[in-house]
Amino acid sequence: MKRSRNVALVLLGAAAFGVAGCVEEKTEAAAFDSKESCLAEASPGGWFTAADCETAFAEAQLLHEETAPRYESRELCEQEHGVDACGDQASSGGGGGFFMPMLMGYMIGQALGGGGRVMSQPVVRSAGGGFATPDGSTKIGGLNGGGQIKASAFAKAPVTKGLAPMTKAQVQSRGGFGSSGASRSVGG
Amino acid sequence: MQRIPLPERPDWRAEAEKLGFTFADMYGEPYWDETSAYSFTLQQVEDDIEDPCTELHAMCREAVAAVLASETLMERMGIPRPHWDLVAANWQAGEPELYGRFDLAYDGEGPAKLLEYNADTPTSLYESASFQWLWFEQQQAARVLPQSADQFNGLHEALVARFAQIFAADTDVHFAAIADAPEDYATVETLAWAAREAGLGAHYTDLDKIGITAAGQFTDSEDQVIGALFKLYPWEDLLRDPFADHLAGAGCRFIEPAWKAILSNKAILPVLWQMFPDHPNLLPAYFRDEAPADLLASRHVIKPIFSREGQSITLYDGKRVLEAATARDYDQHPKIVQAYHALPEFAGMHPVIGAWVVGEACVGMGLREDRSRITQDLSRFKPHFIEG
């Protein structure tokens, strides 16, 4: 069947907006404690290559910096992630320093939809054992292993630099988008 | 492929009104028109639309990589140079796409021909995903359509699944559109339904109410920080707006991602022709200054690299103008030349097939038809069904 099952959508002007079950596809994944461990397992014929290890590691470092949780105190951070799991960071803009769990390793996953691409996700220590993705939604027992994992484990967590999304903030100026396209229809 | 006159559902206008589909008529002319519908065989849909469009999207992704690797090609894309790094980094990070719509010329027989790709801000999503499905179910119940009929329309489920792939559960996503445009709002609202079903928060803001904090984060109409933003507003305009310089440091995830700036303009058509010459689903296309004499001497179409809804398009036979779009807002942009491929004619109307891509696969279809050979903003939306 080529068609939707349940699409009785109503345009009420606002009803869609305001917070349901989702499809959980799985994919091939592997977790490593370092780039070197990944390189040791990579092979030209396997589902990930040495080049994939390099890019995935670089991506994981970037993602860790952007999305790892930030805490006001070392205590709070260690409560969530365990003793010695946290480092302190100079603040990136406005306000005092903060603490965040250190990058302990990363997961590499086969991208859905083919194309031979890999996805990457940093992992941090979880208090009580094991490791977790930055938003805590996926937990793994150990590193240097592999298997099937839900693909959503690789979804990018919300950025934690600066204020959290939906936080009320002091607005400096407004209206900086919209003037270039103002006079014409933007739909296509 | 046929155009079949069918009885309209008796109270469809009242139902549309109730559902909030307020633009079923536009400027006194029908927009949604169910006095007839197009029918296709399953083989036509699968072999001539669905599979080729999935392949075309993969080719477009290859083209994005090729453009980013070439300064000459990047210069053709109309992307302001200060933002090239933003676009390149966005592609390298593998930021995911949500949706796009291929516009195709197809008559049921030969391969479908790509006219253009609305990869950044396609609209008519509500009509394609929801209203035409409702028409289909109700016409089946009324026995106007046989029980064995079907429709190429997996849009809603695909959007839900794709949202869940892109964002972690409970992520708050903002949706922005230009204020006071009901058709644009309908597309945005349809997406928000899918986002909610995927377990995400969905929040609307008028585009011009977006603000900036001292730390460089974007805020919505309620002064709340935006972490993820779907924008029904083209990248080429965003990159020329005053807030463009805040994009790199705002920590805000955009849908469509910034690399769509390369696909959302028609300069990609000559690139595709260069990379995949003589591909059955492509029409010959060149940058205006590189167009071969024999193409310019025959029937061809000149399109500015930025234009929507057929604006500023001119159809030529050699130097003679055959047809020109009445709206000319985009006249000042660089041009491409594409070989002319006639739209088929059914009862004096010319249909264009809108094939929807969600993620990286083609999942549905929405048709529009026009009396003119150039599909414009008053073209009618036509339902379709599959039979045989």
Coordinates of C-alpha atoms in Angstrom, one line a residue:
Chain A
M1 CA 0.0 0.0 0.0
K2 CA 1.4 3.3 -1.0
R3 CA -0.7 5.6 1.2
S4 CA -0.8 6.9 4.7
R5 CA -2.8 5.2 7.4
N6 CA -3.8 8.0 9.6
V7 CA -3.5 11.6 8.4
A8 CA -6.7 13.3 9.6
L9 CA -4.9 16.5 10.3
V10 CA -6.8 19.6 11.1
L11 CA -5.5 23.1 10.5
L12 CA -6.8 25.0 13.4
G13 CA -4.3 27.8 13.4
A14 CA -2.6 26.7 16.6
A15 CA -3.6 23.2 17.6
A16 CA -0.5 21.5 16.3
F17 CA 1.7 23.7 18.4
G18 CA 2.0 23.8 22.1
V19 CA 4.0 18.3 22.9
A20 CA 3.8 10.9 21.5
G21 CA 5.2 7.4 20.1
C22 CA 7.8 7.1 17.5
V23 CA 9.3 4.6 15.1
E24 CA 12.4 2.9 16.5
E25 CA 14.7 1.7 13.7
K26 CA 17.9 -0.1 14.7
T27 CA 21.3 0.2 13.1
E28 CA 24.8 -1.4 13.2
A29 CA 27.0 0.4 15.8
A30 CA 30.3 0.1 17.6
A31 CA 31.7 1.9 20.6
F32 CA 35.3 2.9 21.3
D33 CA 37.3 4.5 24.0
S34 CA 39.7 6.2 21.5
K35 CA 40.4 6.8 17.9
E36 CA 43.1 4.2 18.1
S37 CA 40.7 1.4 19.2
C38 CA 38.5 2.3 16.2
L39 CA 41.4 2.2 13.8
A40 CA 42.4 -1.2 15.1
E41 CA 39.0 -2.6 14.2
A42 CA 38.5 -0.7 10.9
S43 CA 38.9 -2.5 7.6
P44 CA 38.4 -1.5 4.0
G45 CA 35.8 -4.3 3.5
G46 CA 34.0 -3.7 6.8
W47 CA 31.1 -1.3 7.4
F48 CA 33.5 1.4 8.7
T49 CA 36.9 2.3 7.4
A50 CA 39.9 4.0 9.0
A51 CA 38.8 7.3 7.4
D52 CA 35.4 6.9 9.1
C53 CA 37.2 6.5 12.5
E54 CA 39.0 9.8 11.9
T55 CA 35.9 11.8 10.9
A56 CA 33.7 10.2 13.6
F57 CA 36.3 11.0 16.3
A58 CA 36.6 14.6 15.2
E59 CA 32.8 14.9 15.0
A60 CA 32.4 13.3 18.5
Q61 CA 34.8 15.9 20.0
L62 CA 32.8 18.7 18.4
L63 CA 29.5 17.3 19.5
H64 CA 30.8 16.7 23.0
E65 CA 31.7 20.4 23.3
E66 CA 28.3 21.5 22.0
T67 CA 25.9 19.1 23.7
A68 CA 27.5 17.6 26.8
P69 CA 25.5 18.7 29.9
R70 CA 26.8 21.6 32.0
Y71 CA 26.6 21.9 35.8
E72 CA 27.1 24.7 38.2
S73 CA 29.2 22.6 40.6
R74 CA 31.6 19.7 40.5
E75 CA 29.3 18.0 43.0
L76 CA 26.2 18.1 40.8
C77 CA 28.2 16.8 37.8
E78 CA 29.7 13.9 39.8
Q79 CA 26.3 13.0 41.1
E80 CA 25.2 12.3 37.6
H81 CA 28.5 11.0 36.1
G82 CA 30.6 9.6 38.9
V83 CA 33.8 10.6 40.8
D84 CA 36.6 12.1 38.6
A85 CA 34.3 12.1 35.6
C86 CA 34.0 15.9 35.3
G87 CA 36.3 18.7 34.2
D88 CA 35.8 22.4 34.8
Q89 CA 35.5 24.8 31.8
A90 CA 36.0 28.5 31.5
S91 CA 32.6 30.0 30.5
S92 CA 32.1 30.6 26.8
G93 CA 30.1 33.8 27.1
G94 CA 28.5 35.6 30.1
G95 CA 28.3 34.1 33.6
G96 CA 30.7 32.0 35.7
G97 CA 32.5 28.7 35.0
F98 CA 30.8 25.4 34.8
F99 CA 31.6 21.7 35.0
M100 CA 30.9 19.0 32.4
P101 CA 31.5 15.3 32.1
M102 CA 34.6 14.5 30.1
L103 CA 34.6 12.8 26.7
M104 CA 35.2 9.1 27.5
G105 CA 34.7 7.6 24.0
Y106 CA 32.3 7.6 21.1
M107 CA 29.9 5.5 19.2
I108 CA 30.1 5.1 15.4
G109 CA 26.9 3.9 13.6
Q110 CA 25.8 3.0 10.2
A111 CA 23.7 5.8 8.7
L112 CA 20.2 4.7 7.6
G113 CA 19.3 5.2 4.0
G114 CA 22.6 3.7 2.8
G115 CA 25.2 5.8 1.1
G116 CA 27.9 4.1 3.2
R117 CA 28.0 7.0 5.7
V118 CA 28.6 6.7 9.4
M119 CA 27.1 8.7 12.2
S120 CA 29.0 9.7 15.4
Q121 CA 28.0 10.3 19.0
P122 CA 30.2 11.1 22.0
V123 CA 29.7 9.2 25.3
V124 CA 30.3 10.3 28.8
R125 CA 30.5 8.3 32.1
S126 CA 27.3 7.4 33.9
A127 CA 27.4 7.4 37.7
G128 CA 26.9 3.8 38.9
G129 CA 28.6 2.3 35.8
G130 CA 28.4 2.3 32.0
F131 CA 28.3 5.2 29.6
A132 CA 25.6 7.5 28.1
T133 CA 25.0 9.8 25.2
P134 CA 25.1 13.5 26.1
D135 CA 21.4 13.9 26.7
G136 CA 21.3 10.6 28.7
S137 CA 18.7 9.0 26.4
T138 CA 20.9 6.0 25.5
K139 CA 23.1 4.0 27.8
I140 CA 25.7 1.4 26.9
G141 CA 27.5 -1.1 29.3
G142 CA 31.0 -0.7 28.0
L143 CA 33.3 0.5 25.3
N144 CA 35.2 -1.5 22.6
G145 CA 32.2 -3.6 21.6
G146 CA 29.5 -3.5 19.0
G147 CA 26.0 -4.5 18.0
Q148 CA 22.6 -3.2 17.0
I149 CA 21.4 0.0 18.6
K150 CA 18.4 2.2 18.0
A151 CA 19.3 4.8 15.3
S152 CA 17.9 7.6 17.4
A153 CA 20.9 7.1 19.8
F154 CA 22.7 9.1 17.1
A155 CA 20.3 12.0 17.0
K156 CA 22.1 15.2 18.0
A157 CA 21.2 16.3 21.5
P158 CA 20.2 19.9 22.1
V159 CA 23.1 22.3 22.3
T160 CA 24.0 23.1 25.9
K161 CA 26.3 26.0 25.2
G162 CA 24.7 29.2 26.4
L163 CA 21.1 29.1 27.8
A164 CA 19.0 26.1 27.3
P165 CA 16.3 26.2 24.6
M166 CA 13.0 27.7 25.8
T167 CA 14.7 29.7 28.6
K168 CA 13.4 33.2 28.8
A169 CA 16.2 35.6 27.8
Q170 CA 17.1 39.2 27.5
V171 CA 16.6 40.2 23.9
Q172 CA 19.0 42.8 22.5
S173 CA 17.3 43.3 19.1
R174 CA 14.6 41.8 17.0
G175 CA 13.5 41.6 13.3
G176 CA 16.9 40.6 11.8
F177 CA 15.3 37.9 9.6
G178 CA 12.7 38.5 7.0
S179 CA 13.7 41.7 5.2
S180 CA 15.4 40.1 2.2
G181 CA 12.4 38.0 1.2
A182 CA 9.7 40.4 2.5
S183 CA 7.9 41.4 -0.6
R184 CA 7.5 38.0 -2.3
S185 CA 6.0 34.6 -1.7
V186 CA 8.5 32.2 -0.3
G187 CA 6.7 29.0 -0.8
G188 CA 7.7 26.9 -3.8
Chain B
M1 CA -1.8 8.3 -17.0
Q2 CA -5.3 9.7 -17.3
R3 CA -7.3 12.7 -16.2
I4 CA -10.6 11.4 -15.1
P5 CA -13.7 13.7 -14.5
L6 CA -15.2 12.7 -11.1
P7 CA -18.2 13.9 -9.0
E8 CA -17.1 16.3 -6.3
R9 CA -17.8 15.4 -2.7
P10 CA -21.1 17.1 -1.9
D11 CA -20.0 19.4 1.0
W12 CA -16.2 19.5 0.5
R13 CA -16.0 23.2 0.8
A14 CA -17.8 23.3 4.1
E15 CA -15.5 20.5 5.3
A16 CA -12.4 22.4 4.1
E17 CA -13.6 25.4 6.0
K18 CA -14.1 23.3 9.2
L19 CA -10.6 21.8 8.8
G20 CA -9.0 25.3 8.5
F21 CA -8.1 24.8 4.8
T22 CA -9.0 28.4 4.1
F23 CA -7.2 28.8 0.8
A24 CA -9.1 26.1 -1.2
D25 CA -10.1 29.0 -3.4
M26 CA -7.6 31.8 -4.1
Y27 CA -8.4 35.2 -5.7
G28 CA -11.8 34.0 -6.7
E29 CA -10.4 31.0 -8.6
P30 CA -10.4 27.4 -7.4
Y31 CA -7.1 26.2 -6.0
W32 CA -8.1 22.7 -4.8
D33 CA -10.0 21.2 -7.7
E34 CA -11.6 17.8 -7.4
T35 CA -13.9 18.0 -10.5
S36 CA -11.3 15.6 -12.0
A37 CA -8.3 13.6 -10.7
Y38 CA -5.2 12.0 -12.3
S39 CA -4.9 8.3 -12.3
F40 CA -1.7 6.3 -12.6
T41 CA -0.8 2.6 -12.6
L42 CA 1.3 1.3 -9.7
Q43 CA 4.1 0.5 -12.2
Q44 CA 4.2 4.1 -13.4
V45 CA 4.4 5.4 -9.8
E46 CA 7.0 3.0 -8.6
D47 CA 9.2 2.8 -11.8
D48 CA 8.8 6.3 -13.2
I49 CA 8.4 8.5 -10.1
E50 CA 9.3 6.9 -6.8
D51 CA 12.6 5.1 -7.7
P52 CA 13.9 7.8 -10.1
C53 CA 13.3 10.5 -7.5
T54 CA 15.1 8.6 -4.7
E55 CA 18.0 8.3 -7.2
L56 CA 17.8 12.0 -8.2
H57 CA 18.1 13.0 -4.5
A58 CA 21.2 10.8 -4.1
M59 CA 22.6 12.5 -7.3
C60 CA 21.9 15.9 -5.8
R61 CA 23.8 15.0 -2.6
E62 CA 26.8 14.0 -4.8
A63 CA 26.4 17.4 -6.5
V64 CA 26.5 19.2 -3.2
A65 CA 29.8 17.6 -2.4
A66 CA 31.2 18.5 -5.8
V67 CA 30.1 22.1 -5.6
L68 CA 31.7 22.5 -2.1
A69 CA 35.0 21.2 -3.5
S70 CA 35.0 23.7 -6.4
E71 CA 35.5 27.5 -5.9
T72 CA 34.3 28.1 -9.5
L73 CA 31.0 26.3 -8.8
M74 CA 30.6 27.9 -5.4
E75 CA 30.7 31.2 -7.1
R76 CA 27.8 30.3 -9.3
M77 CA 25.5 29.4 -6.4
G78 CA 24.8 33.0 -5.3
I79 CA 25.9 32.2 -1.7
P80 CA 27.6 35.3 -0.2
R81 CA 31.2 34.4 0.3
P82 CA 31.4 35.2 4.0
H83 CA 29.0 32.3 4.6
W84 CA 30.7 29.6 2.5
D85 CA 32.4 28.2 5.6
L86 CA 29.0 27.9 7.4
V87 CA 27.6 25.9 4.5
A88 CA 30.7 23.7 4.2
A89 CA 30.9 22.9 7.9
N90 CA 27.2 22.2 8.0
W91 CA 27.6 19.6 5.2
Q92 CA 30.7 18.0 6.7
A93 CA 28.9 17.6 10.1
G94 CA 26.3 15.5 8.2
E95 CA 23.4 17.7 9.3
P96 CA 20.3 15.9 8.1
E97 CA 17.7 17.1 5.6
L98 CA 14.0 16.9 6.4
Y99 CA 12.1 17.3 3.1
G100 CA 12.0 18.6 -0.5
R101 CA 9.8 18.4 -3.6
F102 CA 10.9 17.6 -7.1
D103 CA 8.9 19.1 -9.9
L104 CA 8.7 16.8 -12.9
A105 CA 7.2 16.7 -16.4
Y106 CA 5.7 13.3 -17.0
D107 CA 3.0 11.9 -19.4
G108 CA 2.8 8.3 -18.3
E109 CA 5.1 7.0 -21.0
G110 CA 8.7 8.2 -21.2
P111 CA 11.0 8.9 -18.2
A112 CA 9.9 11.8 -16.0
K113 CA 12.0 14.9 -16.6
L114 CA 13.3 17.0 -13.7
L115 CA 12.2 20.7 -14.1
E116 CA 13.5 21.8 -10.8
Y117 CA 14.1 20.8 -7.1
N118 CA 12.4 22.8 -4.3
A119 CA 14.8 21.5 -1.8
D120 CA 14.5 24.3 0.8
T121 CA 11.0 25.7 1.2
P122 CA 8.5 23.5 -0.7
T123 CA 4.9 24.2 0.2
S124 CA 1.5 22.5 -0.7
L125 CA 2.4 20.0 2.0
Y126 CA -1.0 20.1 3.7
E127 CA -2.8 19.4 0.4
S128 CA -0.3 16.6 -0.5
A129 CA -0.1 14.9 2.9
S130 CA -3.5 15.3 4.3
F131 CA -6.3 16.9 2.3
Q132 CA -5.8 14.6 -0.8
W133 CA -5.7 11.6 1.5
L134 CA -9.1 12.6 3.0
W135 CA -10.5 13.1 -0.5
F136 CA -9.2 9.6 -1.4
E137 CA -10.7 7.8 1.7
Q138 CA -14.1 9.6 1.3
Q139 CA -14.3 9.0 -2.4
Q140 CA -13.6 5.3 -1.8
A141 CA -16.3 5.2 0.9
A142 CA -18.7 6.9 -1.6
R143 CA -17.8 4.3 -4.2
V144 CA -16.6 7.0 -6.6
L145 CA -13.2 5.2 -6.4
P146 CA -12.9 1.4 -6.4
Q147 CA -11.7 -0.5 -3.3
S148 CA -8.7 -1.6 -5.2
A149 CA -7.5 2.0 -5.8
D150 CA -4.5 3.5 -3.9
Q151 CA -2.7 6.8 -3.6
F152 CA 1.1 7.5 -3.5
N153 CA 1.1 9.3 -0.2
G154 CA 3.3 8.1 2.7
L155 CA 4.2 11.7 3.6
H156 CA 2.9 11.9 7.2
E157 CA 4.5 8.7 8.6
A158 CA 7.7 9.5 6.8
L159 CA 7.9 13.0 8.3
V160 CA 7.2 11.6 11.8
A161 CA 10.0 9.0 11.4
R162 CA 12.4 11.5 10.0
F163 CA 11.8 14.0 12.8
A164 CA 12.5 11.2 15.3
Q165 CA 15.8 10.5 13.5
I166 CA 16.9 14.1 13.5
F167 CA 16.0 15.1 17.0
A168 CA 16.3 13.4 20.4
A169 CA 13.0 12.8 22.1
D170 CA 11.5 15.9 23.9
T171 CA 13.6 18.3 21.9
D172 CA 11.8 21.6 21.5
V173 CA 11.7 22.7 17.9
H174 CA 10.6 26.1 16.7
F175 CA 8.7 26.7 13.4
A176 CA 9.0 30.1 11.7
A177 CA 7.2 31.5 8.7
I178 CA 6.4 35.0 7.3
A179 CA 3.4 36.3 9.1
D180 CA -0.1 36.4 7.5
A181 CA 0.5 33.9 4.7
P182 CA -2.2 31.1 5.2
E183 CA -0.7 28.7 2.6
D184 CA 2.8 28.9 4.2
Y185 CA 1.3 28.5 7.6
A186 CA -0.5 25.4 6.5
T187 CA 2.8 23.8 5.5
V188 CA 4.3 24.7 8.8
E189 CA 1.4 23.4 10.8
T190 CA 1.4 20.1 8.9
L191 CA 5.1 19.7 9.8
A192 CA 4.4 20.6 13.5
W193 CA 1.8 17.8 13.7
A194 CA 4.4 15.4 12.5
A195 CA 7.0 16.7 15.0
R196 CA 4.6 16.4 17.9
E197 CA 3.8 12.8 16.9
A198 CA 7.6 12.1 16.9
G199 CA 7.7 13.1 20.6
L200 CA 9.1 16.6 20.0
G201 CA 7.9 20.0 21.3
A202 CA 6.6 22.4 18.6
H203 CA 6.5 26.1 19.0
Y204 CA 5.5 28.7 16.4
T205 CA 7.1 32.2 15.9
D206 CA 6.6 34.8 13.1
L207 CA 10.0 35.0 11.4
D208 CA 10.3 38.8 11.9
K209 CA 9.8 38.4 15.7
I210 CA 13.1 36.4 16.0
G211 CA 15.5 38.2 18.3
I212 CA 19.1 37.9 19.4
T213 CA 20.6 37.9 22.9
A214 CA 23.9 39.5 24.0
A215 CA 25.4 36.0 24.0
G216 CA 24.3 35.6 20.3
Q217 CA 21.4 33.1 20.8
F218 CA 18.2 33.4 18.8
T219 CA 14.9 34.0 20.6
D220 CA 11.3 33.6 19.6
S221 CA 8.2 35.9 19.8
E222 CA 8.0 35.1 23.5
D223 CA 11.7 35.9 24.1
Q224 CA 12.5 32.2 24.6
V225 CA 15.8 30.8 23.4
I226 CA 15.6 28.8 20.1
G227 CA 17.7 25.6 20.0
A228 CA 16.3 24.2 16.8
L229 CA 14.4 26.1 14.0
F230 CA 12.4 25.0 11.0
K231 CA 12.2 28.0 8.8
L232 CA 9.8 28.4 5.8
Y233 CA 12.1 31.1 4.4
P234 CA 14.8 30.6 1.8
W235 CA 18.5 30.2 2.7
E236 CA 19.4 32.8 0.0
D237 CA 17.3 35.4 1.8
L238 CA 18.4 34.3 5.3
L239 CA 22.1 34.7 4.3
R240 CA 21.4 38.3 3.2
D241 CA 19.5 39.3 6.3
P242 CA 21.0 41.4 9.1
F243 CA 21.1 38.4 11.5
A244 CA 23.0 36.2 9.1
D245 CA 26.3 36.9 10.9
H246 CA 24.9 35.4 14.1
L247 CA 24.1 32.0 12.4
A248 CA 27.5 30.4 13.0
G249 CA 27.7 31.1 16.7
A250 CA 24.0 30.8 17.7
G251 CA 24.1 27.1 18.6
C252 CA 20.8 26.7 16.7
R253 CA 20.1 23.8 14.5
F254 CA 18.3 24.7 11.3
I255 CA 15.9 22.7 9.2
E256 CA 16.5 22.7 6.3
P257 CA 20.2 22.6 7.1
A258 CA 22.5 25.3 5.6
W259 CA 23.9 23.0 2.9
K260 CA 20.5 23.1 1.2
A261 CA 21.5 26.6 0.1
I262 CA 23.4 24.7 -2.7
L263 CA 20.3 22.7 -3.8
S264 CA 17.7 25.4 -3.3
N265 CA 18.8 27.3 -6.3
K266 CA 18.6 26.3 -10.0
A267 CA 22.3 26.6 -10.5
I268 CA 22.3 22.9 -9.4
L269 CA 20.7 22.0 -12.7
P270 CA 23.7 22.7 -14.9
V271 CA 25.9 21.0 -12.3
L272 CA 23.7 17.9 -12.4
W273 CA 23.9 17.9 -16.2
Q274 CA 27.7 18.2 -16.1
M275 CA 28.0 15.3 -13.6
F276 CA 25.4 13.0 -15.1
P277 CA 25.1 14.0 -18.8
D278 CA 22.3 12.2 -20.7
H279 CA 20.7 10.8 -17.6
P280 CA 17.2 9.8 -18.6
N281 CA 15.5 12.0 -15.9
L282 CA 17.6 15.1 -16.5
L283 CA 17.0 17.9 -19.1
P284 CA 20.1 19.5 -20.7
A285 CA 21.0 22.6 -18.6
Y286 CA 23.7 25.2 -18.7
F287 CA 24.8 28.4 -17.1
R288 CA 23.6 31.2 -19.5
D289 CA 27.2 32.1 -20.5
E290 CA 28.0 28.5 -21.2
A291 CA 24.9 27.5 -23.2
P292 CA 25.6 25.9 -26.6
A293 CA 24.4 27.8 -29.7
D294 CA 22.2 24.9 -30.8
L295 CA 20.3 25.0 -27.6
L296 CA 19.8 28.7 -27.7
A297 CA 18.6 28.4 -31.3
S298 CA 15.9 25.9 -30.4
R299 CA 13.2 25.8 -27.7
H300 CA 14.6 26.5 -24.3
V301 CA 13.7 28.0 -21.0
I302 CA 15.6 30.7 -19.2
K303 CA 15.3 30.7 -15.4
P304 CA 16.9 32.9 -12.8
I305 CA 18.9 30.8 -10.2
F306 CA 16.5 32.1 -7.5
S307 CA 12.8 32.0 -8.3
R308 CA 9.7 30.3 -7.1
E309 CA 6.3 29.5 -8.4
G310 CA 7.4 30.0 -12.0
Q311 CA 8.2 33.7 -11.4
S312 CA 10.6 35.3 -14.0
I313 CA 10.7 32.2 -16.2
T314 CA 10.7 32.8 -20.0
L315 CA 10.1 30.2 -22.7
Y316 CA 11.9 30.9 -26.0
D317 CA 12.0 29.4 -29.4
G318 CA 15.4 30.7 -30.6
K319 CA 15.0 34.5 -29.9
R320 CA 11.2 34.5 -30.0
V321 CA 9.4 34.6 -26.6
L322 CA 6.7 31.9 -26.5
E323 CA 5.5 32.4 -23.0
A324 CA 6.7 34.5 -20.1
A325 CA 5.6 34.3 -16.4
T326 CA 3.6 37.4 -15.5
A327 CA 5.3 37.8 -12.1
R328 CA 8.9 39.0 -12.7
D329 CA 10.2 39.6 -9.2
Y330 CA 13.4 37.6 -9.7
D331 CA 14.5 39.1 -13.1
Q332 CA 17.8 40.5 -11.7
H333 CA 19.4 37.2 -10.7
P334 CA 22.0 35.2 -12.8
K335 CA 20.3 32.8 -15.3
I336 CA 20.4 29.3 -16.4
V337 CA 19.2 27.8 -19.6
Q338 CA 17.3 24.5 -19.7
A339 CA 16.1 22.6 -22.8
Y340 CA 12.4 22.9 -23.2
H341 CA 10.4 19.8 -22.5
A342 CA 6.6 20.2 -23.2
L343 CA 4.3 19.4 -20.3
P344 CA 1.6 16.9 -21.4
E345 CA -1.8 18.3 -22.1
F346 CA -5.0 16.8 -20.7
A347 CA -8.2 18.6 -21.5
G348 CA -6.3 21.8 -22.1
M349 CA -4.5 21.6 -18.8
H350 CA -0.8 21.0 -18.2
P351 CA 0.0 18.9 -15.1
V352 CA 3.3 19.0 -13.2
I353 CA 4.1 16.2 -10.8
G354 CA 5.4 17.2 -7.3
A355 CA 7.3 14.2 -6.0
W356 CA 8.0 14.5 -2.2
V357 CA 11.3 13.4 -0.7
V358 CA 11.5 13.0 3.1
G359 CA 14.9 12.2 4.4
E360 CA 16.5 10.5 1.4
A361 CA 13.6 8.7 -0.1
C362 CA 10.6 9.6 -2.3
V363 CA 7.5 9.0 -0.4
G364 CA 4.6 10.7 -2.1
M365 CA 3.2 12.8 -4.9
G366 CA 1.1 16.0 -5.3
L367 CA 0.0 17.3 -8.7
R368 CA -0.7 20.8 -9.9
E369 CA -2.0 21.8 -13.3
D370 CA -2.3 25.1 -15.2
R371 CA -3.7 26.3 -18.5
S372 CA -0.3 27.9 -19.1
R373 CA 2.8 25.9 -19.9
I374 CA 4.5 27.6 -16.9
T375 CA 3.2 26.4 -13.5
Q376 CA 2.5 29.5 -11.4
D377 CA 1.0 30.4 -8.1
L378 CA -2.6 30.1 -9.3
S379 CA -2.1 26.6 -10.6
R380 CA -4.7 24.2 -9.3
F381 CA -3.9 21.3 -7.0
K382 CA -5.3 18.0 -8.3
P383 CA -5.8 14.8 -6.4
H384 CA -4.6 11.5 -7.8
F385 CA -5.1 7.8 -7.4
I386 CA -3.4 4.6 -8.4
E387 CA -5.3 2.0 -10.3
G388 CA -3.9 -1.1 -12.0

